[in-house]
Amino acid sequence: SLAQTDTEELISAIRKSEPLITASRVDQVKLLIVRLQEKLGQQDNRRFSLFKALQAHILPLTNVAFNKSGSSFITGSYDRTCKIWDTASGEELHTLEGHRNVVYAIAFNNPYGDKIATGSFDKTCRLWSVETGKCFHTFRGHTAEIVCLAFNPQSTLVATGSMDTTAKLWDIQTGEEVSTLTGHSAEIISLSFNTVGDQLVTGSFDHTVSLWDVPSGRRVHTLIGHRGEISSVQFNWDCSLIITGSMDKSCRVWEAASGKCMATLAGHEDEVLDVCFDYTGQLIATASADGTARVYSAVSYQCISRLESHEGEISKICFNAQGSRVLTASADKTARLWDVQSGVCLQVLEGHTDEIFSSAFNYEGDTIITGSKDNTCRIWR
């Protein structure tokens, strides 16, 4: 692993493959590598404690998300609003009002963090200014609820997925629709851009996953094999793999270039509700309605650890940026923190009085947000 790597060897390897790194840049690269090695070498024995419980909304929360630096976060709710919060103080910065139904899907345009997109059951998506809380654009065109959305990495487009079976791409500058991605025969429930931003993957209740070329809006591959609704789709960091979770109790790994299924990750006894890669794309985590989660190698497809102690279904799962911890959110009213390699539950985040729908790490890995059906969100650090 990088923590043990010989720095000089690594630099010469990087220089061979990266002509832009000239002699004058070597010291800079060396410094970055040493800092990264230090970070990876740090023992992560952090215990989280409740910093604040925010009476965030008058109805249940749908989703929570951090900006890249973790300085602020957002909450979406059935109360038709999205709120922006200051992480350090727990103060509310803005309430984004205007949707006429549930605000379900929310996102910052990370890494920039100056805009927020909200997708609603009112069939529209809105683009907002983080600084002022004002609405820049309302994207109209879907004929049913919007349930998922994402910014492309360049922050020039928003993709929305809807119960109307289509996904749409919208131009952030002009507010115009760029393209409609048609081909699914049932609701689109999950979508993800690759890190380059030239491809988008969509997962549908029609049991299939579609891979789209973003510039042309054309379908490149249809990933066929699951025997139940898709719950979750994601690209890995280098854009080579796609992970899918399904109500058929399995998770599949696909090669993006060919659309071939590389592996089926079996083992769960009930629906797989969420899947994700770690930031490097070496690990996969799966969360299931059976109350357990698993970590797999994205290289060997072997199960590395089983995360077993929740007493209810696990709806959301994510890694910290370092790839050493997994965070799960469950219907048992708790979120749990796990050691990736051993599968040991390191901490139970208790206190919510109803199921936790959403949870997130900040990029530093030192703050956690949980959002619940109990109308509150909690900041842990």
mmCIF file of C-alpha atoms in Angstrom:
data_model
loop_
_atom_site.group_PDB
_atom_site.id
_atom_site.type_symbol
_atom_site.label_atom_id
_atom_site.label_comp_id
_atom_site.label_asym_id
_atom_site.label_seq_id
_atom_site.Cartn_x
_atom_site.Cartn_y
_atom_site.Cartn_z
ATOM 1 C CA SER A 1 0.000 0.000 0.000
ATOM 2 C CA LEU A 2 1.005 3.634 -0.430
ATOM 3 C CA ALA A 3 1.889 4.040 3.264
ATOM 4 C CA GLN A 4 4.852 1.655 2.811
ATOM 5 C CA THR A 5 5.858 2.669 -0.726
ATOM 6 C CA ASP A 6 9.371 3.943 -1.513
ATOM 7 C CA THR A 7 8.837 7.620 -2.373
ATOM 8 C CA GLU A 8 11.674 7.902 -4.924
ATOM 9 C CA GLU A 9 10.493 4.817 -6.833
ATOM 10 C CA LEU A 10 6.944 6.131 -6.888
ATOM 11 C CA ILE A 11 8.048 9.527 -8.204
ATOM 12 C CA SER A 12 10.085 8.041 -11.039
ATOM 13 C CA ALA A 13 7.106 5.836 -11.963
ATOM 14 C CA ILE A 14 4.794 8.864 -11.952
ATOM 15 C CA ARG A 15 7.237 10.889 -14.072
ATOM 16 C CA LYS A 16 7.436 8.113 -16.666
ATOM 17 C CA SER A 17 3.667 8.086 -17.112
ATOM 18 C CA GLU A 18 3.105 11.850 -16.655
ATOM 19 C CA PRO A 19 5.162 14.026 -19.047
ATOM 20 C CA LEU A 20 3.688 17.177 -17.413
ATOM 21 C CA ILE A 21 5.654 16.526 -14.225
ATOM 22 C CA THR A 22 8.964 18.155 -15.111
ATOM 23 C CA ALA A 23 12.112 18.275 -12.931
ATOM 24 C CA SER A 24 11.028 21.556 -11.338
ATOM 25 C CA ARG A 25 7.821 19.937 -10.098
ATOM 26 C CA VAL A 26 9.396 16.904 -8.441
ATOM 27 C CA ASP A 27 9.779 18.445 -4.982
ATOM 28 C CA GLN A 28 6.137 19.512 -5.031
ATOM 29 C CA VAL A 29 5.014 15.987 -5.922
ATOM 30 C CA LYS A 30 7.313 14.529 -3.270
ATOM 31 C CA LEU A 31 5.736 16.757 -0.627
ATOM 32 C CA LEU A 32 2.243 15.679 -1.670
ATOM 33 C CA ILE A 33 3.188 11.990 -1.494
ATOM 34 C CA VAL A 34 4.794 12.363 1.936
ATOM 35 C CA ARG A 35 1.699 14.186 3.240
ATOM 36 C CA LEU A 36 -0.525 11.467 1.810
ATOM 37 C CA GLN A 37 1.627 8.747 3.388
ATOM 38 C CA GLU A 38 1.400 10.486 6.762
ATOM 39 C CA LYS A 39 -2.378 10.701 6.447
ATOM 40 C CA LEU A 40 -2.680 7.024 5.503
ATOM 41 C CA GLY A 41 -0.365 6.025 8.330
ATOM 42 C CA GLN A 42 -2.371 7.806 11.032
ATOM 43 C CA GLN A 43 -4.246 5.445 13.305
ATOM 44 C CA ASP A 44 -7.921 6.292 13.091
ATOM 45 C CA ASN A 45 -9.304 5.681 16.576
ATOM 46 C CA ARG A 46 -11.787 8.516 16.456
ATOM 47 C CA ARG A 47 -14.905 8.291 18.643
ATOM 48 C CA PHE A 48 -17.820 10.423 17.531
ATOM 49 C CA SER A 49 -20.107 12.129 19.986
ATOM 50 C CA LEU A 50 -23.297 14.060 19.440
ATOM 51 C CA PHE A 51 -22.516 17.715 18.803
ATOM 52 C CA LYS A 52 -26.033 18.911 18.019
ATOM 53 C CA ALA A 53 -29.501 17.577 17.365
ATOM 54 C CA LEU A 54 -31.228 19.994 15.001
ATOM 55 C CA GLN A 55 -35.006 20.299 14.877
ATOM 56 C CA ALA A 56 -34.421 20.603 11.187
ATOM 57 C CA HIS A 57 -37.854 20.231 9.623
ATOM 58 C CA ILE A 58 -41.527 19.880 10.519
ATOM 59 C CA LEU A 59 -41.732 16.613 8.565
ATOM 60 C CA PRO A 60 -39.315 13.677 7.987
ATOM 61 C CA LEU A 61 -35.980 14.184 6.241
ATOM 62 C CA THR A 62 -35.280 12.545 2.892
ATOM 63 C CA ASN A 63 -31.556 13.128 2.360
ATOM 64 C CA VAL A 64 -28.467 14.856 3.744
ATOM 65 C CA ALA A 65 -25.272 15.920 1.939
ATOM 66 C CA PHE A 66 -22.025 17.757 2.716
ATOM 67 C CA ASN A 67 -20.138 20.240 0.588
ATOM 68 C CA LYS A 68 -16.569 19.184 -0.246
ATOM 69 C CA SER A 69 -14.871 20.959 2.669
ATOM 70 C CA GLY A 70 -17.574 19.877 5.121
ATOM 71 C CA SER A 71 -18.136 23.487 6.211
ATOM 72 C CA SER A 72 -21.816 23.227 5.393
ATOM 73 C CA PHE A 73 -24.429 20.580 4.706
ATOM 74 C CA ILE A 74 -27.949 20.364 3.349
ATOM 75 C CA THR A 75 -31.110 18.540 4.366
ATOM 76 C CA GLY A 76 -34.117 17.730 2.180
ATOM 77 C CA SER A 77 -37.553 17.071 3.616
ATOM 78 C CA TYR A 78 -41.149 16.078 3.077
ATOM 79 C CA ASP A 79 -41.940 19.635 4.245
ATOM 80 C CA ARG A 80 -41.082 20.791 0.664
ATOM 81 C CA THR A 81 -37.897 22.633 1.651
ATOM 82 C CA CYS A 82 -34.162 22.115 1.584
ATOM 83 C CA LYS A 83 -32.124 23.778 4.327
ATOM 84 C CA ILE A 84 -28.471 24.813 4.320
ATOM 85 C CA TRP A 85 -26.627 24.478 7.642
ATOM 86 C CA ASP A 86 -23.309 25.652 9.019
ATOM 87 C CA THR A 87 -21.535 22.517 10.274
ATOM 88 C CA ALA A 88 -19.329 24.203 12.877
ATOM 89 C CA SER A 89 -22.172 25.976 14.696
ATOM 90 C CA GLY A 90 -25.248 23.986 13.690
ATOM 91 C CA GLU A 91 -26.893 27.253 12.604
ATOM 92 C CA GLU A 92 -29.363 27.335 9.733
ATOM 93 C CA LEU A 93 -28.007 29.508 6.896
ATOM 94 C CA HIS A 94 -30.878 29.395 4.373
ATOM 95 C CA THR A 95 -34.191 27.712 3.734
ATOM 96 C CA LEU A 96 -34.716 26.961 0.051
ATOM 97 C CA GLU A 97 -38.437 27.413 -0.527
ATOM 98 C CA GLY A 98 -40.390 27.062 -3.752
ATOM 99 C CA HIS A 99 -41.053 23.379 -4.377
ATOM 100 C CA ARG A 100 -44.697 22.355 -4.164
ATOM 101 C CA ASN A 101 -44.094 18.816 -2.941
ATOM 102 C CA VAL A 102 -41.506 16.601 -1.203
ATOM 103 C CA VAL A 103 -37.862 17.603 -1.762
ATOM 104 C CA TYR A 104 -36.324 14.185 -2.269
ATOM 105 C CA ALA A 105 -32.967 14.381 -4.070
ATOM 106 C CA ILE A 106 -30.374 17.000 -3.093
ATOM 107 C CA ALA A 107 -26.761 17.724 -4.041
ATOM 108 C CA PHE A 108 -23.997 20.304 -3.872
ATOM 109 C CA ASN A 109 -21.996 20.934 -7.059
ATOM 110 C CA ASN A 110 -18.839 19.596 -5.417
ATOM 111 C CA PRO A 111 -15.961 20.346 -5.412
ATOM 112 C CA TYR A 112 -17.070 23.975 -5.958
ATOM 113 C CA GLY A 113 -19.948 24.017 -3.501
ATOM 114 C CA ASP A 114 -21.515 27.300 -4.639
ATOM 115 C CA LYS A 115 -24.698 25.709 -6.032
ATOM 116 C CA ILE A 116 -27.317 23.216 -4.869
ATOM 117 C CA ALA A 117 -29.731 21.143 -6.938
ATOM 118 C CA THR A 118 -33.011 19.892 -5.471
ATOM 119 C CA GLY A 119 -35.263 17.295 -7.110
ATOM 120 C CA SER A 120 -38.878 17.111 -6.036
ATOM 121 C CA PHE A 121 -42.052 15.056 -6.253
ATOM 122 C CA ASP A 122 -43.495 18.217 -7.896
ATOM 123 C CA LYS A 123 -41.691 16.981 -11.089
ATOM 124 C CA THR A 124 -39.230 19.884 -11.142
ATOM 125 C CA CYS A 125 -35.586 20.325 -10.266
ATOM 126 C CA ARG A 126 -34.348 23.653 -8.942
ATOM 127 C CA LEU A 127 -30.876 25.180 -8.962
ATOM 128 C CA TRP A 128 -30.012 27.453 -6.023
ATOM 129 C CA SER A 129 -27.254 29.810 -4.921
ATOM 130 C CA VAL A 130 -25.550 28.643 -1.722
ATOM 131 C CA GLU A 131 -24.503 32.189 -0.885
ATOM 132 C CA THR A 132 -27.921 33.869 -1.166
ATOM 133 C CA GLY A 133 -30.388 30.968 -1.058
ATOM 134 C CA LYS A 134 -32.006 32.340 -4.225
ATOM 135 C CA CYS A 135 -33.287 30.081 -7.010
ATOM 136 C CA PHE A 136 -31.337 30.442 -10.298
ATOM 137 C CA HIS A 137 -33.439 28.088 -12.434
ATOM 138 C CA THR A 138 -36.431 25.781 -12.288
ATOM 139 C CA PHE A 139 -35.973 22.833 -14.639
ATOM 140 C CA ARG A 140 -39.380 21.759 -15.981
ATOM 141 C CA GLY A 141 -40.097 18.840 -18.307
ATOM 142 C CA HIS A 142 -40.404 15.638 -16.314
ATOM 143 C CA THR A 143 -43.938 14.269 -16.123
ATOM 144 C CA ALA A 144 -43.523 12.467 -12.777
ATOM 145 C CA GLU A 145 -41.564 12.679 -9.520
ATOM 146 C CA ILE A 146 -37.810 13.340 -9.626
ATOM 147 C CA VAL A 147 -36.130 10.845 -7.286
ATOM 148 C CA CYS A 148 -32.407 11.126 -8.069
ATOM 149 C CA LEU A 149 -30.012 13.739 -9.398
ATOM 150 C CA ALA A 150 -26.330 14.530 -9.785
ATOM 151 C CA PHE A 151 -24.039 17.304 -10.993
ATOM 152 C CA ASN A 152 -21.384 16.350 -13.529
ATOM 153 C CA PRO A 153 -17.838 16.841 -12.154
ATOM 154 C CA GLN A 154 -17.325 19.991 -14.256
ATOM 155 C CA SER A 155 -20.457 21.491 -12.710
ATOM 156 C CA THR A 156 -21.888 22.408 -16.117
ATOM 157 C CA LEU A 157 -24.798 19.927 -16.104
ATOM 158 C CA VAL A 158 -27.360 18.457 -13.744
ATOM 159 C CA ALA A 159 -28.779 15.002 -14.444
ATOM 160 C CA THR A 160 -32.218 14.141 -13.079
ATOM 161 C CA GLY A 161 -33.876 10.716 -12.900
ATOM 162 C CA SER A 162 -37.624 10.390 -12.712
ATOM 163 C CA MET A 163 -40.535 8.050 -12.142
ATOM 164 C CA ASP A 164 -41.514 8.993 -15.738
ATOM 165 C CA THR A 165 -38.826 6.451 -16.903
ATOM 166 C CA THR A 166 -36.511 9.134 -18.327
ATOM 167 C CA ALA A 167 -33.401 10.934 -17.212
ATOM 168 C CA LYS A 168 -32.726 14.484 -18.372
ATOM 169 C CA LEU A 169 -29.582 16.579 -18.638
ATOM 170 C CA TRP A 170 -29.894 20.306 -17.904
ATOM 171 C CA ASP A 171 -27.517 23.181 -18.633
ATOM 172 C CA ILE A 172 -26.597 24.999 -15.415
ATOM 173 C CA GLN A 173 -25.789 28.307 -17.143
ATOM 174 C CA THR A 174 -28.868 28.650 -19.329
ATOM 175 C CA GLY A 175 -31.391 26.550 -17.420
ATOM 176 C CA GLU A 176 -32.258 24.753 -20.675
ATOM 177 C CA GLU A 177 -32.778 21.033 -21.169
ATOM 178 C CA VAL A 178 -29.803 19.539 -23.024
ATOM 179 C CA SER A 179 -31.136 16.035 -23.642
ATOM 180 C CA THR A 180 -33.657 13.427 -22.590
ATOM 181 C CA LEU A 181 -32.347 9.913 -22.081
ATOM 182 C CA THR A 182 -35.126 7.541 -23.099
ATOM 183 C CA GLY A 183 -35.005 3.760 -23.157
ATOM 184 C CA HIS A 184 -36.000 2.490 -19.734
ATOM 185 C CA SER A 185 -39.451 0.940 -19.431
ATOM 186 C CA ALA A 186 -39.927 1.770 -15.732
ATOM 187 C CA GLU A 187 -38.919 4.343 -13.112
ATOM 188 C CA ILE A 188 -35.288 5.480 -12.876
ATOM 189 C CA ILE A 189 -34.297 5.256 -9.224
ATOM 190 C CA SER A 190 -30.537 5.934 -9.230
ATOM 191 C CA LEU A 191 -27.935 7.618 -11.428
ATOM 192 C CA SER A 192 -24.240 8.438 -11.367
ATOM 193 C CA PHE A 193 -21.738 10.327 -13.542
ATOM 194 C CA ASN A 194 -18.262 8.906 -13.999
ATOM 195 C CA THR A 195 -15.404 11.087 -12.728
ATOM 196 C CA VAL A 196 -14.553 12.305 -16.244
ATOM 197 C CA GLY A 197 -18.159 13.360 -16.799
ATOM 198 C CA ASP A 198 -18.502 11.848 -20.282
ATOM 199 C CA GLN A 199 -20.716 8.958 -19.154
ATOM 200 C CA LEU A 200 -23.805 8.576 -16.997
ATOM 201 C CA VAL A 201 -25.263 5.361 -15.619
ATOM 202 C CA THR A 202 -28.954 4.951 -14.716
ATOM 203 C CA GLY A 203 -30.627 2.163 -12.733
ATOM 204 C CA SER A 204 -34.300 1.353 -13.163
ATOM 205 C CA PHE A 205 -37.215 -0.618 -11.780
ATOM 206 C CA ASP A 206 -37.194 -2.383 -15.191
ATOM 207 C CA HIS A 207 -34.299 -4.537 -13.791
ATOM 208 C CA THR A 208 -31.779 -2.979 -16.200
ATOM 209 C CA VAL A 209 -29.019 -0.412 -16.042
ATOM 210 C CA SER A 210 -28.216 1.899 -18.944
ATOM 211 C CA LEU A 211 -24.876 3.485 -19.719
ATOM 212 C CA TRP A 212 -25.160 6.785 -21.639
ATOM 213 C CA ASP A 213 -22.720 8.908 -23.596
ATOM 214 C CA VAL A 214 -23.225 12.378 -22.108
ATOM 215 C CA PRO A 215 -22.223 14.572 -25.095
ATOM 216 C CA SER A 216 -24.572 12.814 -27.529
ATOM 217 C CA GLY A 217 -27.239 11.595 -25.088
ATOM 218 C CA ARG A 218 -27.035 8.148 -26.722
ATOM 219 C CA ARG A 219 -27.213 4.823 -24.933
ATOM 220 C CA VAL A 220 -23.879 2.976 -25.074
ATOM 221 C CA HIS A 221 -24.777 -0.236 -23.216
ATOM 222 C CA THR A 222 -27.693 -1.866 -21.480
ATOM 223 C CA LEU A 223 -26.540 -3.932 -18.531
ATOM 224 C CA ILE A 224 -28.843 -6.941 -18.349
ATOM 225 C CA GLY A 225 -28.722 -9.661 -15.708
ATOM 226 C CA HIS A 226 -30.463 -8.538 -12.539
ATOM 227 C CA ARG A 227 -33.779 -10.229 -11.782
ATOM 228 C CA GLY A 228 -35.302 -7.455 -9.724
ATOM 229 C CA GLU A 229 -35.562 -3.675 -9.517
ATOM 230 C CA ILE A 230 -32.252 -1.803 -9.368
ATOM 231 C CA SER A 231 -31.789 0.139 -6.126
ATOM 232 C CA SER A 232 -28.416 1.795 -6.593
ATOM 233 C CA VAL A 233 -25.719 2.384 -9.255
ATOM 234 C CA GLN A 234 -22.260 3.931 -9.102
ATOM 235 C CA PHE A 235 -19.032 4.283 -11.103
ATOM 236 C CA ASN A 236 -15.654 3.642 -9.526
ATOM 237 C CA TRP A 237 -13.013 6.353 -9.454
ATOM 238 C CA ASP A 238 -11.129 5.450 -12.641
ATOM 239 C CA CYS A 239 -14.424 5.026 -14.586
ATOM 240 C CA SER A 240 -13.653 1.396 -15.467
ATOM 241 C CA LEU A 241 -16.289 -0.322 -13.340
ATOM 242 C CA ILE A 242 -19.950 0.089 -12.467
ATOM 243 C CA ILE A 243 -21.533 -1.367 -9.353
ATOM 244 C CA THR A 244 -25.265 -2.134 -9.138
ATOM 245 C CA GLY A 245 -27.475 -3.216 -6.242
ATOM 246 C CA SER A 246 -30.818 -4.892 -6.775
ATOM 247 C CA MET A 247 -33.981 -6.108 -5.112
ATOM 248 C CA ASP A 248 -32.910 -9.580 -6.384
ATOM 249 C CA LYS A 249 -30.619 -9.703 -3.264
ATOM 250 C CA SER A 250 -27.431 -9.396 -5.310
ATOM 251 C CA CYS A 251 -24.922 -6.816 -6.329
ATOM 252 C CA ARG A 252 -23.148 -6.918 -9.691
ATOM 253 C CA VAL A 253 -19.879 -5.498 -10.986
ATOM 254 C CA TRP A 254 -19.803 -4.478 -14.659
ATOM 255 C CA GLU A 255 -17.022 -3.393 -16.977
ATOM 256 C CA ALA A 256 -17.931 0.068 -18.294
ATOM 257 C CA ALA A 257 -16.080 -0.303 -21.606
ATOM 258 C CA SER A 258 -17.794 -3.544 -22.683
ATOM 259 C CA GLY A 259 -20.945 -3.604 -20.564
ATOM 260 C CA LYS A 260 -20.029 -7.139 -19.476
ATOM 261 C CA CYS A 261 -20.914 -8.444 -16.023
ATOM 262 C CA MET A 262 -17.612 -9.197 -14.262
ATOM 263 C CA ALA A 263 -19.033 -10.627 -11.044
ATOM 264 C CA THR A 264 -22.188 -11.233 -9.046
ATOM 265 C CA LEU A 265 -21.737 -10.567 -5.334
ATOM 266 C CA ALA A 266 -24.177 -12.888 -3.579
ATOM 267 C CA GLY A 267 -24.695 -13.539 0.115
ATOM 268 C CA HIS A 268 -27.435 -11.192 1.242
ATOM 269 C CA GLU A 269 -30.710 -12.813 2.267
ATOM 270 C CA ASP A 270 -32.901 -9.882 1.258
ATOM 271 C CA GLU A 271 -32.955 -6.901 -1.112
ATOM 272 C CA VAL A 272 -29.733 -4.926 -1.597
ATOM 273 C CA LEU A 273 -30.795 -1.336 -0.921
ATOM 274 C CA ASP A 274 -27.533 0.563 -1.413
ATOM 275 C CA VAL A 275 -24.059 -0.013 -2.869
ATOM 276 C CA CYS A 276 -20.946 2.114 -3.122
ATOM 277 C CA PHE A 277 -17.257 2.112 -3.982
ATOM 278 C CA ASP A 278 -14.633 3.631 -1.733
ATOM 279 C CA TYR A 279 -12.821 6.660 -3.200
ATOM 280 C CA THR A 280 -10.039 4.568 -4.748
ATOM 281 C CA GLY A 281 -12.470 2.067 -6.257
ATOM 282 C CA GLN A 282 -10.709 -0.886 -4.598
ATOM 283 C CA LEU A 283 -13.560 -1.718 -2.227
ATOM 284 C CA ILE A 284 -17.307 -2.190 -2.563
ATOM 285 C CA ALA A 285 -19.846 -1.943 0.262
ATOM 286 C CA THR A 286 -23.383 -3.303 0.118
ATOM 287 C CA ALA A 287 -26.330 -2.601 2.433
ATOM 288 C CA SER A 288 -29.351 -4.868 2.653
ATOM 289 C CA ALA A 289 -32.888 -5.172 3.937
ATOM 290 C CA ASP A 290 -31.603 -8.265 5.785
ATOM 291 C CA GLY A 291 -30.040 -5.895 8.340
ATOM 292 C CA THR A 292 -26.449 -6.645 7.345
ATOM 293 C CA ALA A 293 -23.813 -4.929 5.242
ATOM 294 C CA ARG A 294 -20.772 -6.358 3.495
ATOM 295 C CA VAL A 295 -17.437 -5.156 2.186
ATOM 296 C CA TYR A 296 -16.006 -6.805 -0.943
ATOM 297 C CA SER A 297 -12.780 -6.439 -2.880
ATOM 298 C CA ALA A 298 -13.408 -4.773 -6.251
ATOM 299 C CA VAL A 299 -10.367 -6.674 -7.560
ATOM 300 C CA SER A 300 -10.931 -10.259 -6.355
ATOM 301 C CA TYR A 301 -14.702 -9.915 -5.647
ATOM 302 C CA GLN A 302 -14.125 -11.757 -2.368
ATOM 303 C CA CYS A 303 -16.065 -10.755 0.740
ATOM 304 C CA ILE A 304 -13.627 -8.980 3.075
ATOM 305 C CA SER A 305 -15.949 -8.418 6.019
ATOM 306 C CA ARG A 306 -19.553 -8.799 7.161
ATOM 307 C CA LEU A 307 -21.083 -5.981 9.170
ATOM 308 C CA GLU A 308 -23.662 -7.617 11.415
ATOM 309 C CA SER A 309 -25.381 -6.006 14.419
ATOM 310 C CA HIS A 310 -28.165 -3.756 13.120
ATOM 311 C CA GLU A 311 -31.685 -4.823 14.085
ATOM 312 C CA GLY A 312 -33.420 -3.403 11.042
ATOM 313 C CA GLU A 313 -32.884 -2.895 7.318
ATOM 314 C CA ILE A 314 -29.909 -0.786 6.245
ATOM 315 C CA SER A 315 -30.950 1.791 3.663
ATOM 316 C CA LYS A 316 -27.694 3.721 3.188
ATOM 317 C CA ILE A 317 -24.003 2.940 3.245
ATOM 318 C CA CYS A 318 -20.838 4.955 2.582
ATOM 319 C CA PHE A 319 -17.080 4.887 3.144
ATOM 320 C CA ASN A 320 -15.024 7.618 4.719
ATOM 321 C CA ALA A 321 -12.627 9.255 2.246
ATOM 322 C CA GLN A 322 -9.708 7.276 3.712
ATOM 323 C CA GLY A 323 -11.433 3.959 2.980
ATOM 324 C CA SER A 324 -10.894 2.679 6.535
ATOM 325 C CA ARG A 325 -14.444 3.096 7.849
ATOM 326 C CA VAL A 326 -17.974 2.332 6.722
ATOM 327 C CA LEU A 327 -21.057 4.219 7.911
ATOM 328 C CA THR A 328 -24.500 2.585 7.812
ATOM 329 C CA ALA A 329 -27.957 4.086 8.379
ATOM 330 C CA SER A 330 -30.761 1.814 9.528
ATOM 331 C CA ALA A 331 -34.472 1.488 10.251
ATOM 332 C CA ASP A 332 -33.448 0.442 13.800
ATOM 333 C CA LYS A 333 -32.981 4.202 14.531
ATOM 334 C CA THR A 334 -29.190 3.935 14.725
ATOM 335 C CA ALA A 335 -26.263 4.672 12.463
ATOM 336 C CA ARG A 336 -23.180 2.525 12.918
ATOM 337 C CA LEU A 337 -19.498 2.966 12.266
ATOM 338 C CA TRP A 338 -17.494 -0.088 11.192
ATOM 339 C CA ASP A 339 -13.884 -1.050 10.653
ATOM 340 C CA VAL A 340 -13.608 -2.036 6.990
ATOM 341 C CA GLN A 341 -11.052 -4.838 7.336
ATOM 342 C CA SER A 342 -12.293 -6.591 10.494
ATOM 343 C CA GLY A 343 -16.007 -5.852 10.225
ATOM 344 C CA VAL A 344 -16.023 -4.805 13.881
ATOM 345 C CA CYS A 345 -18.722 -2.310 14.869
ATOM 346 C CA LEU A 346 -16.699 0.550 16.371
ATOM 347 C CA GLN A 347 -19.579 2.728 17.422
ATOM 348 C CA VAL A 348 -23.382 2.933 17.553
ATOM 349 C CA LEU A 349 -24.740 6.451 16.960
ATOM 350 C CA GLU A 350 -27.920 6.424 19.043
ATOM 351 C CA GLY A 351 -30.554 9.007 19.866
ATOM 352 C CA HIS A 352 -32.844 9.306 16.868
ATOM 353 C CA THR A 353 -36.410 8.271 17.710
ATOM 354 C CA ASP A 354 -37.291 6.906 14.263
ATOM 355 C CA GLU A 355 -35.573 5.316 11.288
ATOM 356 C CA ILE A 356 -32.490 6.958 9.806
ATOM 357 C CA PHE A 357 -32.921 7.489 6.057
ATOM 358 C CA SER A 358 -29.622 9.132 5.282
ATOM 359 C CA SER A 359 -26.123 9.587 6.652
ATOM 360 C CA ALA A 360 -22.891 11.109 5.387
ATOM 361 C CA PHE A 361 -19.233 11.647 6.238
ATOM 362 C CA ASN A 362 -17.452 14.887 5.472
ATOM 363 C CA TYR A 363 -14.354 14.500 3.301
ATOM 364 C CA GLU A 364 -11.982 14.851 6.291
ATOM 365 C CA GLY A 365 -13.783 11.955 7.959
ATOM 366 C CA ASP A 366 -14.175 13.795 11.275
ATOM 367 C CA THR A 367 -17.871 14.746 11.079
ATOM 368 C CA ILE A 368 -20.995 12.681 10.437
ATOM 369 C CA ILE A 369 -24.529 13.860 9.655
ATOM 370 C CA THR A 370 -27.572 11.629 10.160
ATOM 371 C CA GLY A 371 -31.085 12.445 8.910
ATOM 372 C CA SER A 372 -34.179 10.727 10.240
ATOM 373 C CA LYS A 373 -37.873 10.160 9.877
ATOM 374 C CA ASP A 374 -38.079 11.855 13.338
ATOM 375 C CA ASN A 375 -37.734 15.264 11.538
ATOM 376 C CA THR A 376 -34.275 15.928 13.001
ATOM 377 C CA CYS A 377 -30.733 15.718 11.804
ATOM 378 C CA ARG A 378 -27.788 15.168 14.083
ATOM 379 C CA ILE A 379 -24.217 16.367 13.806
ATOM 380 C CA TRP A 380 -21.622 13.966 15.260
ATOM 381 C CA ARG A 381 -17.969 14.770 15.638
#
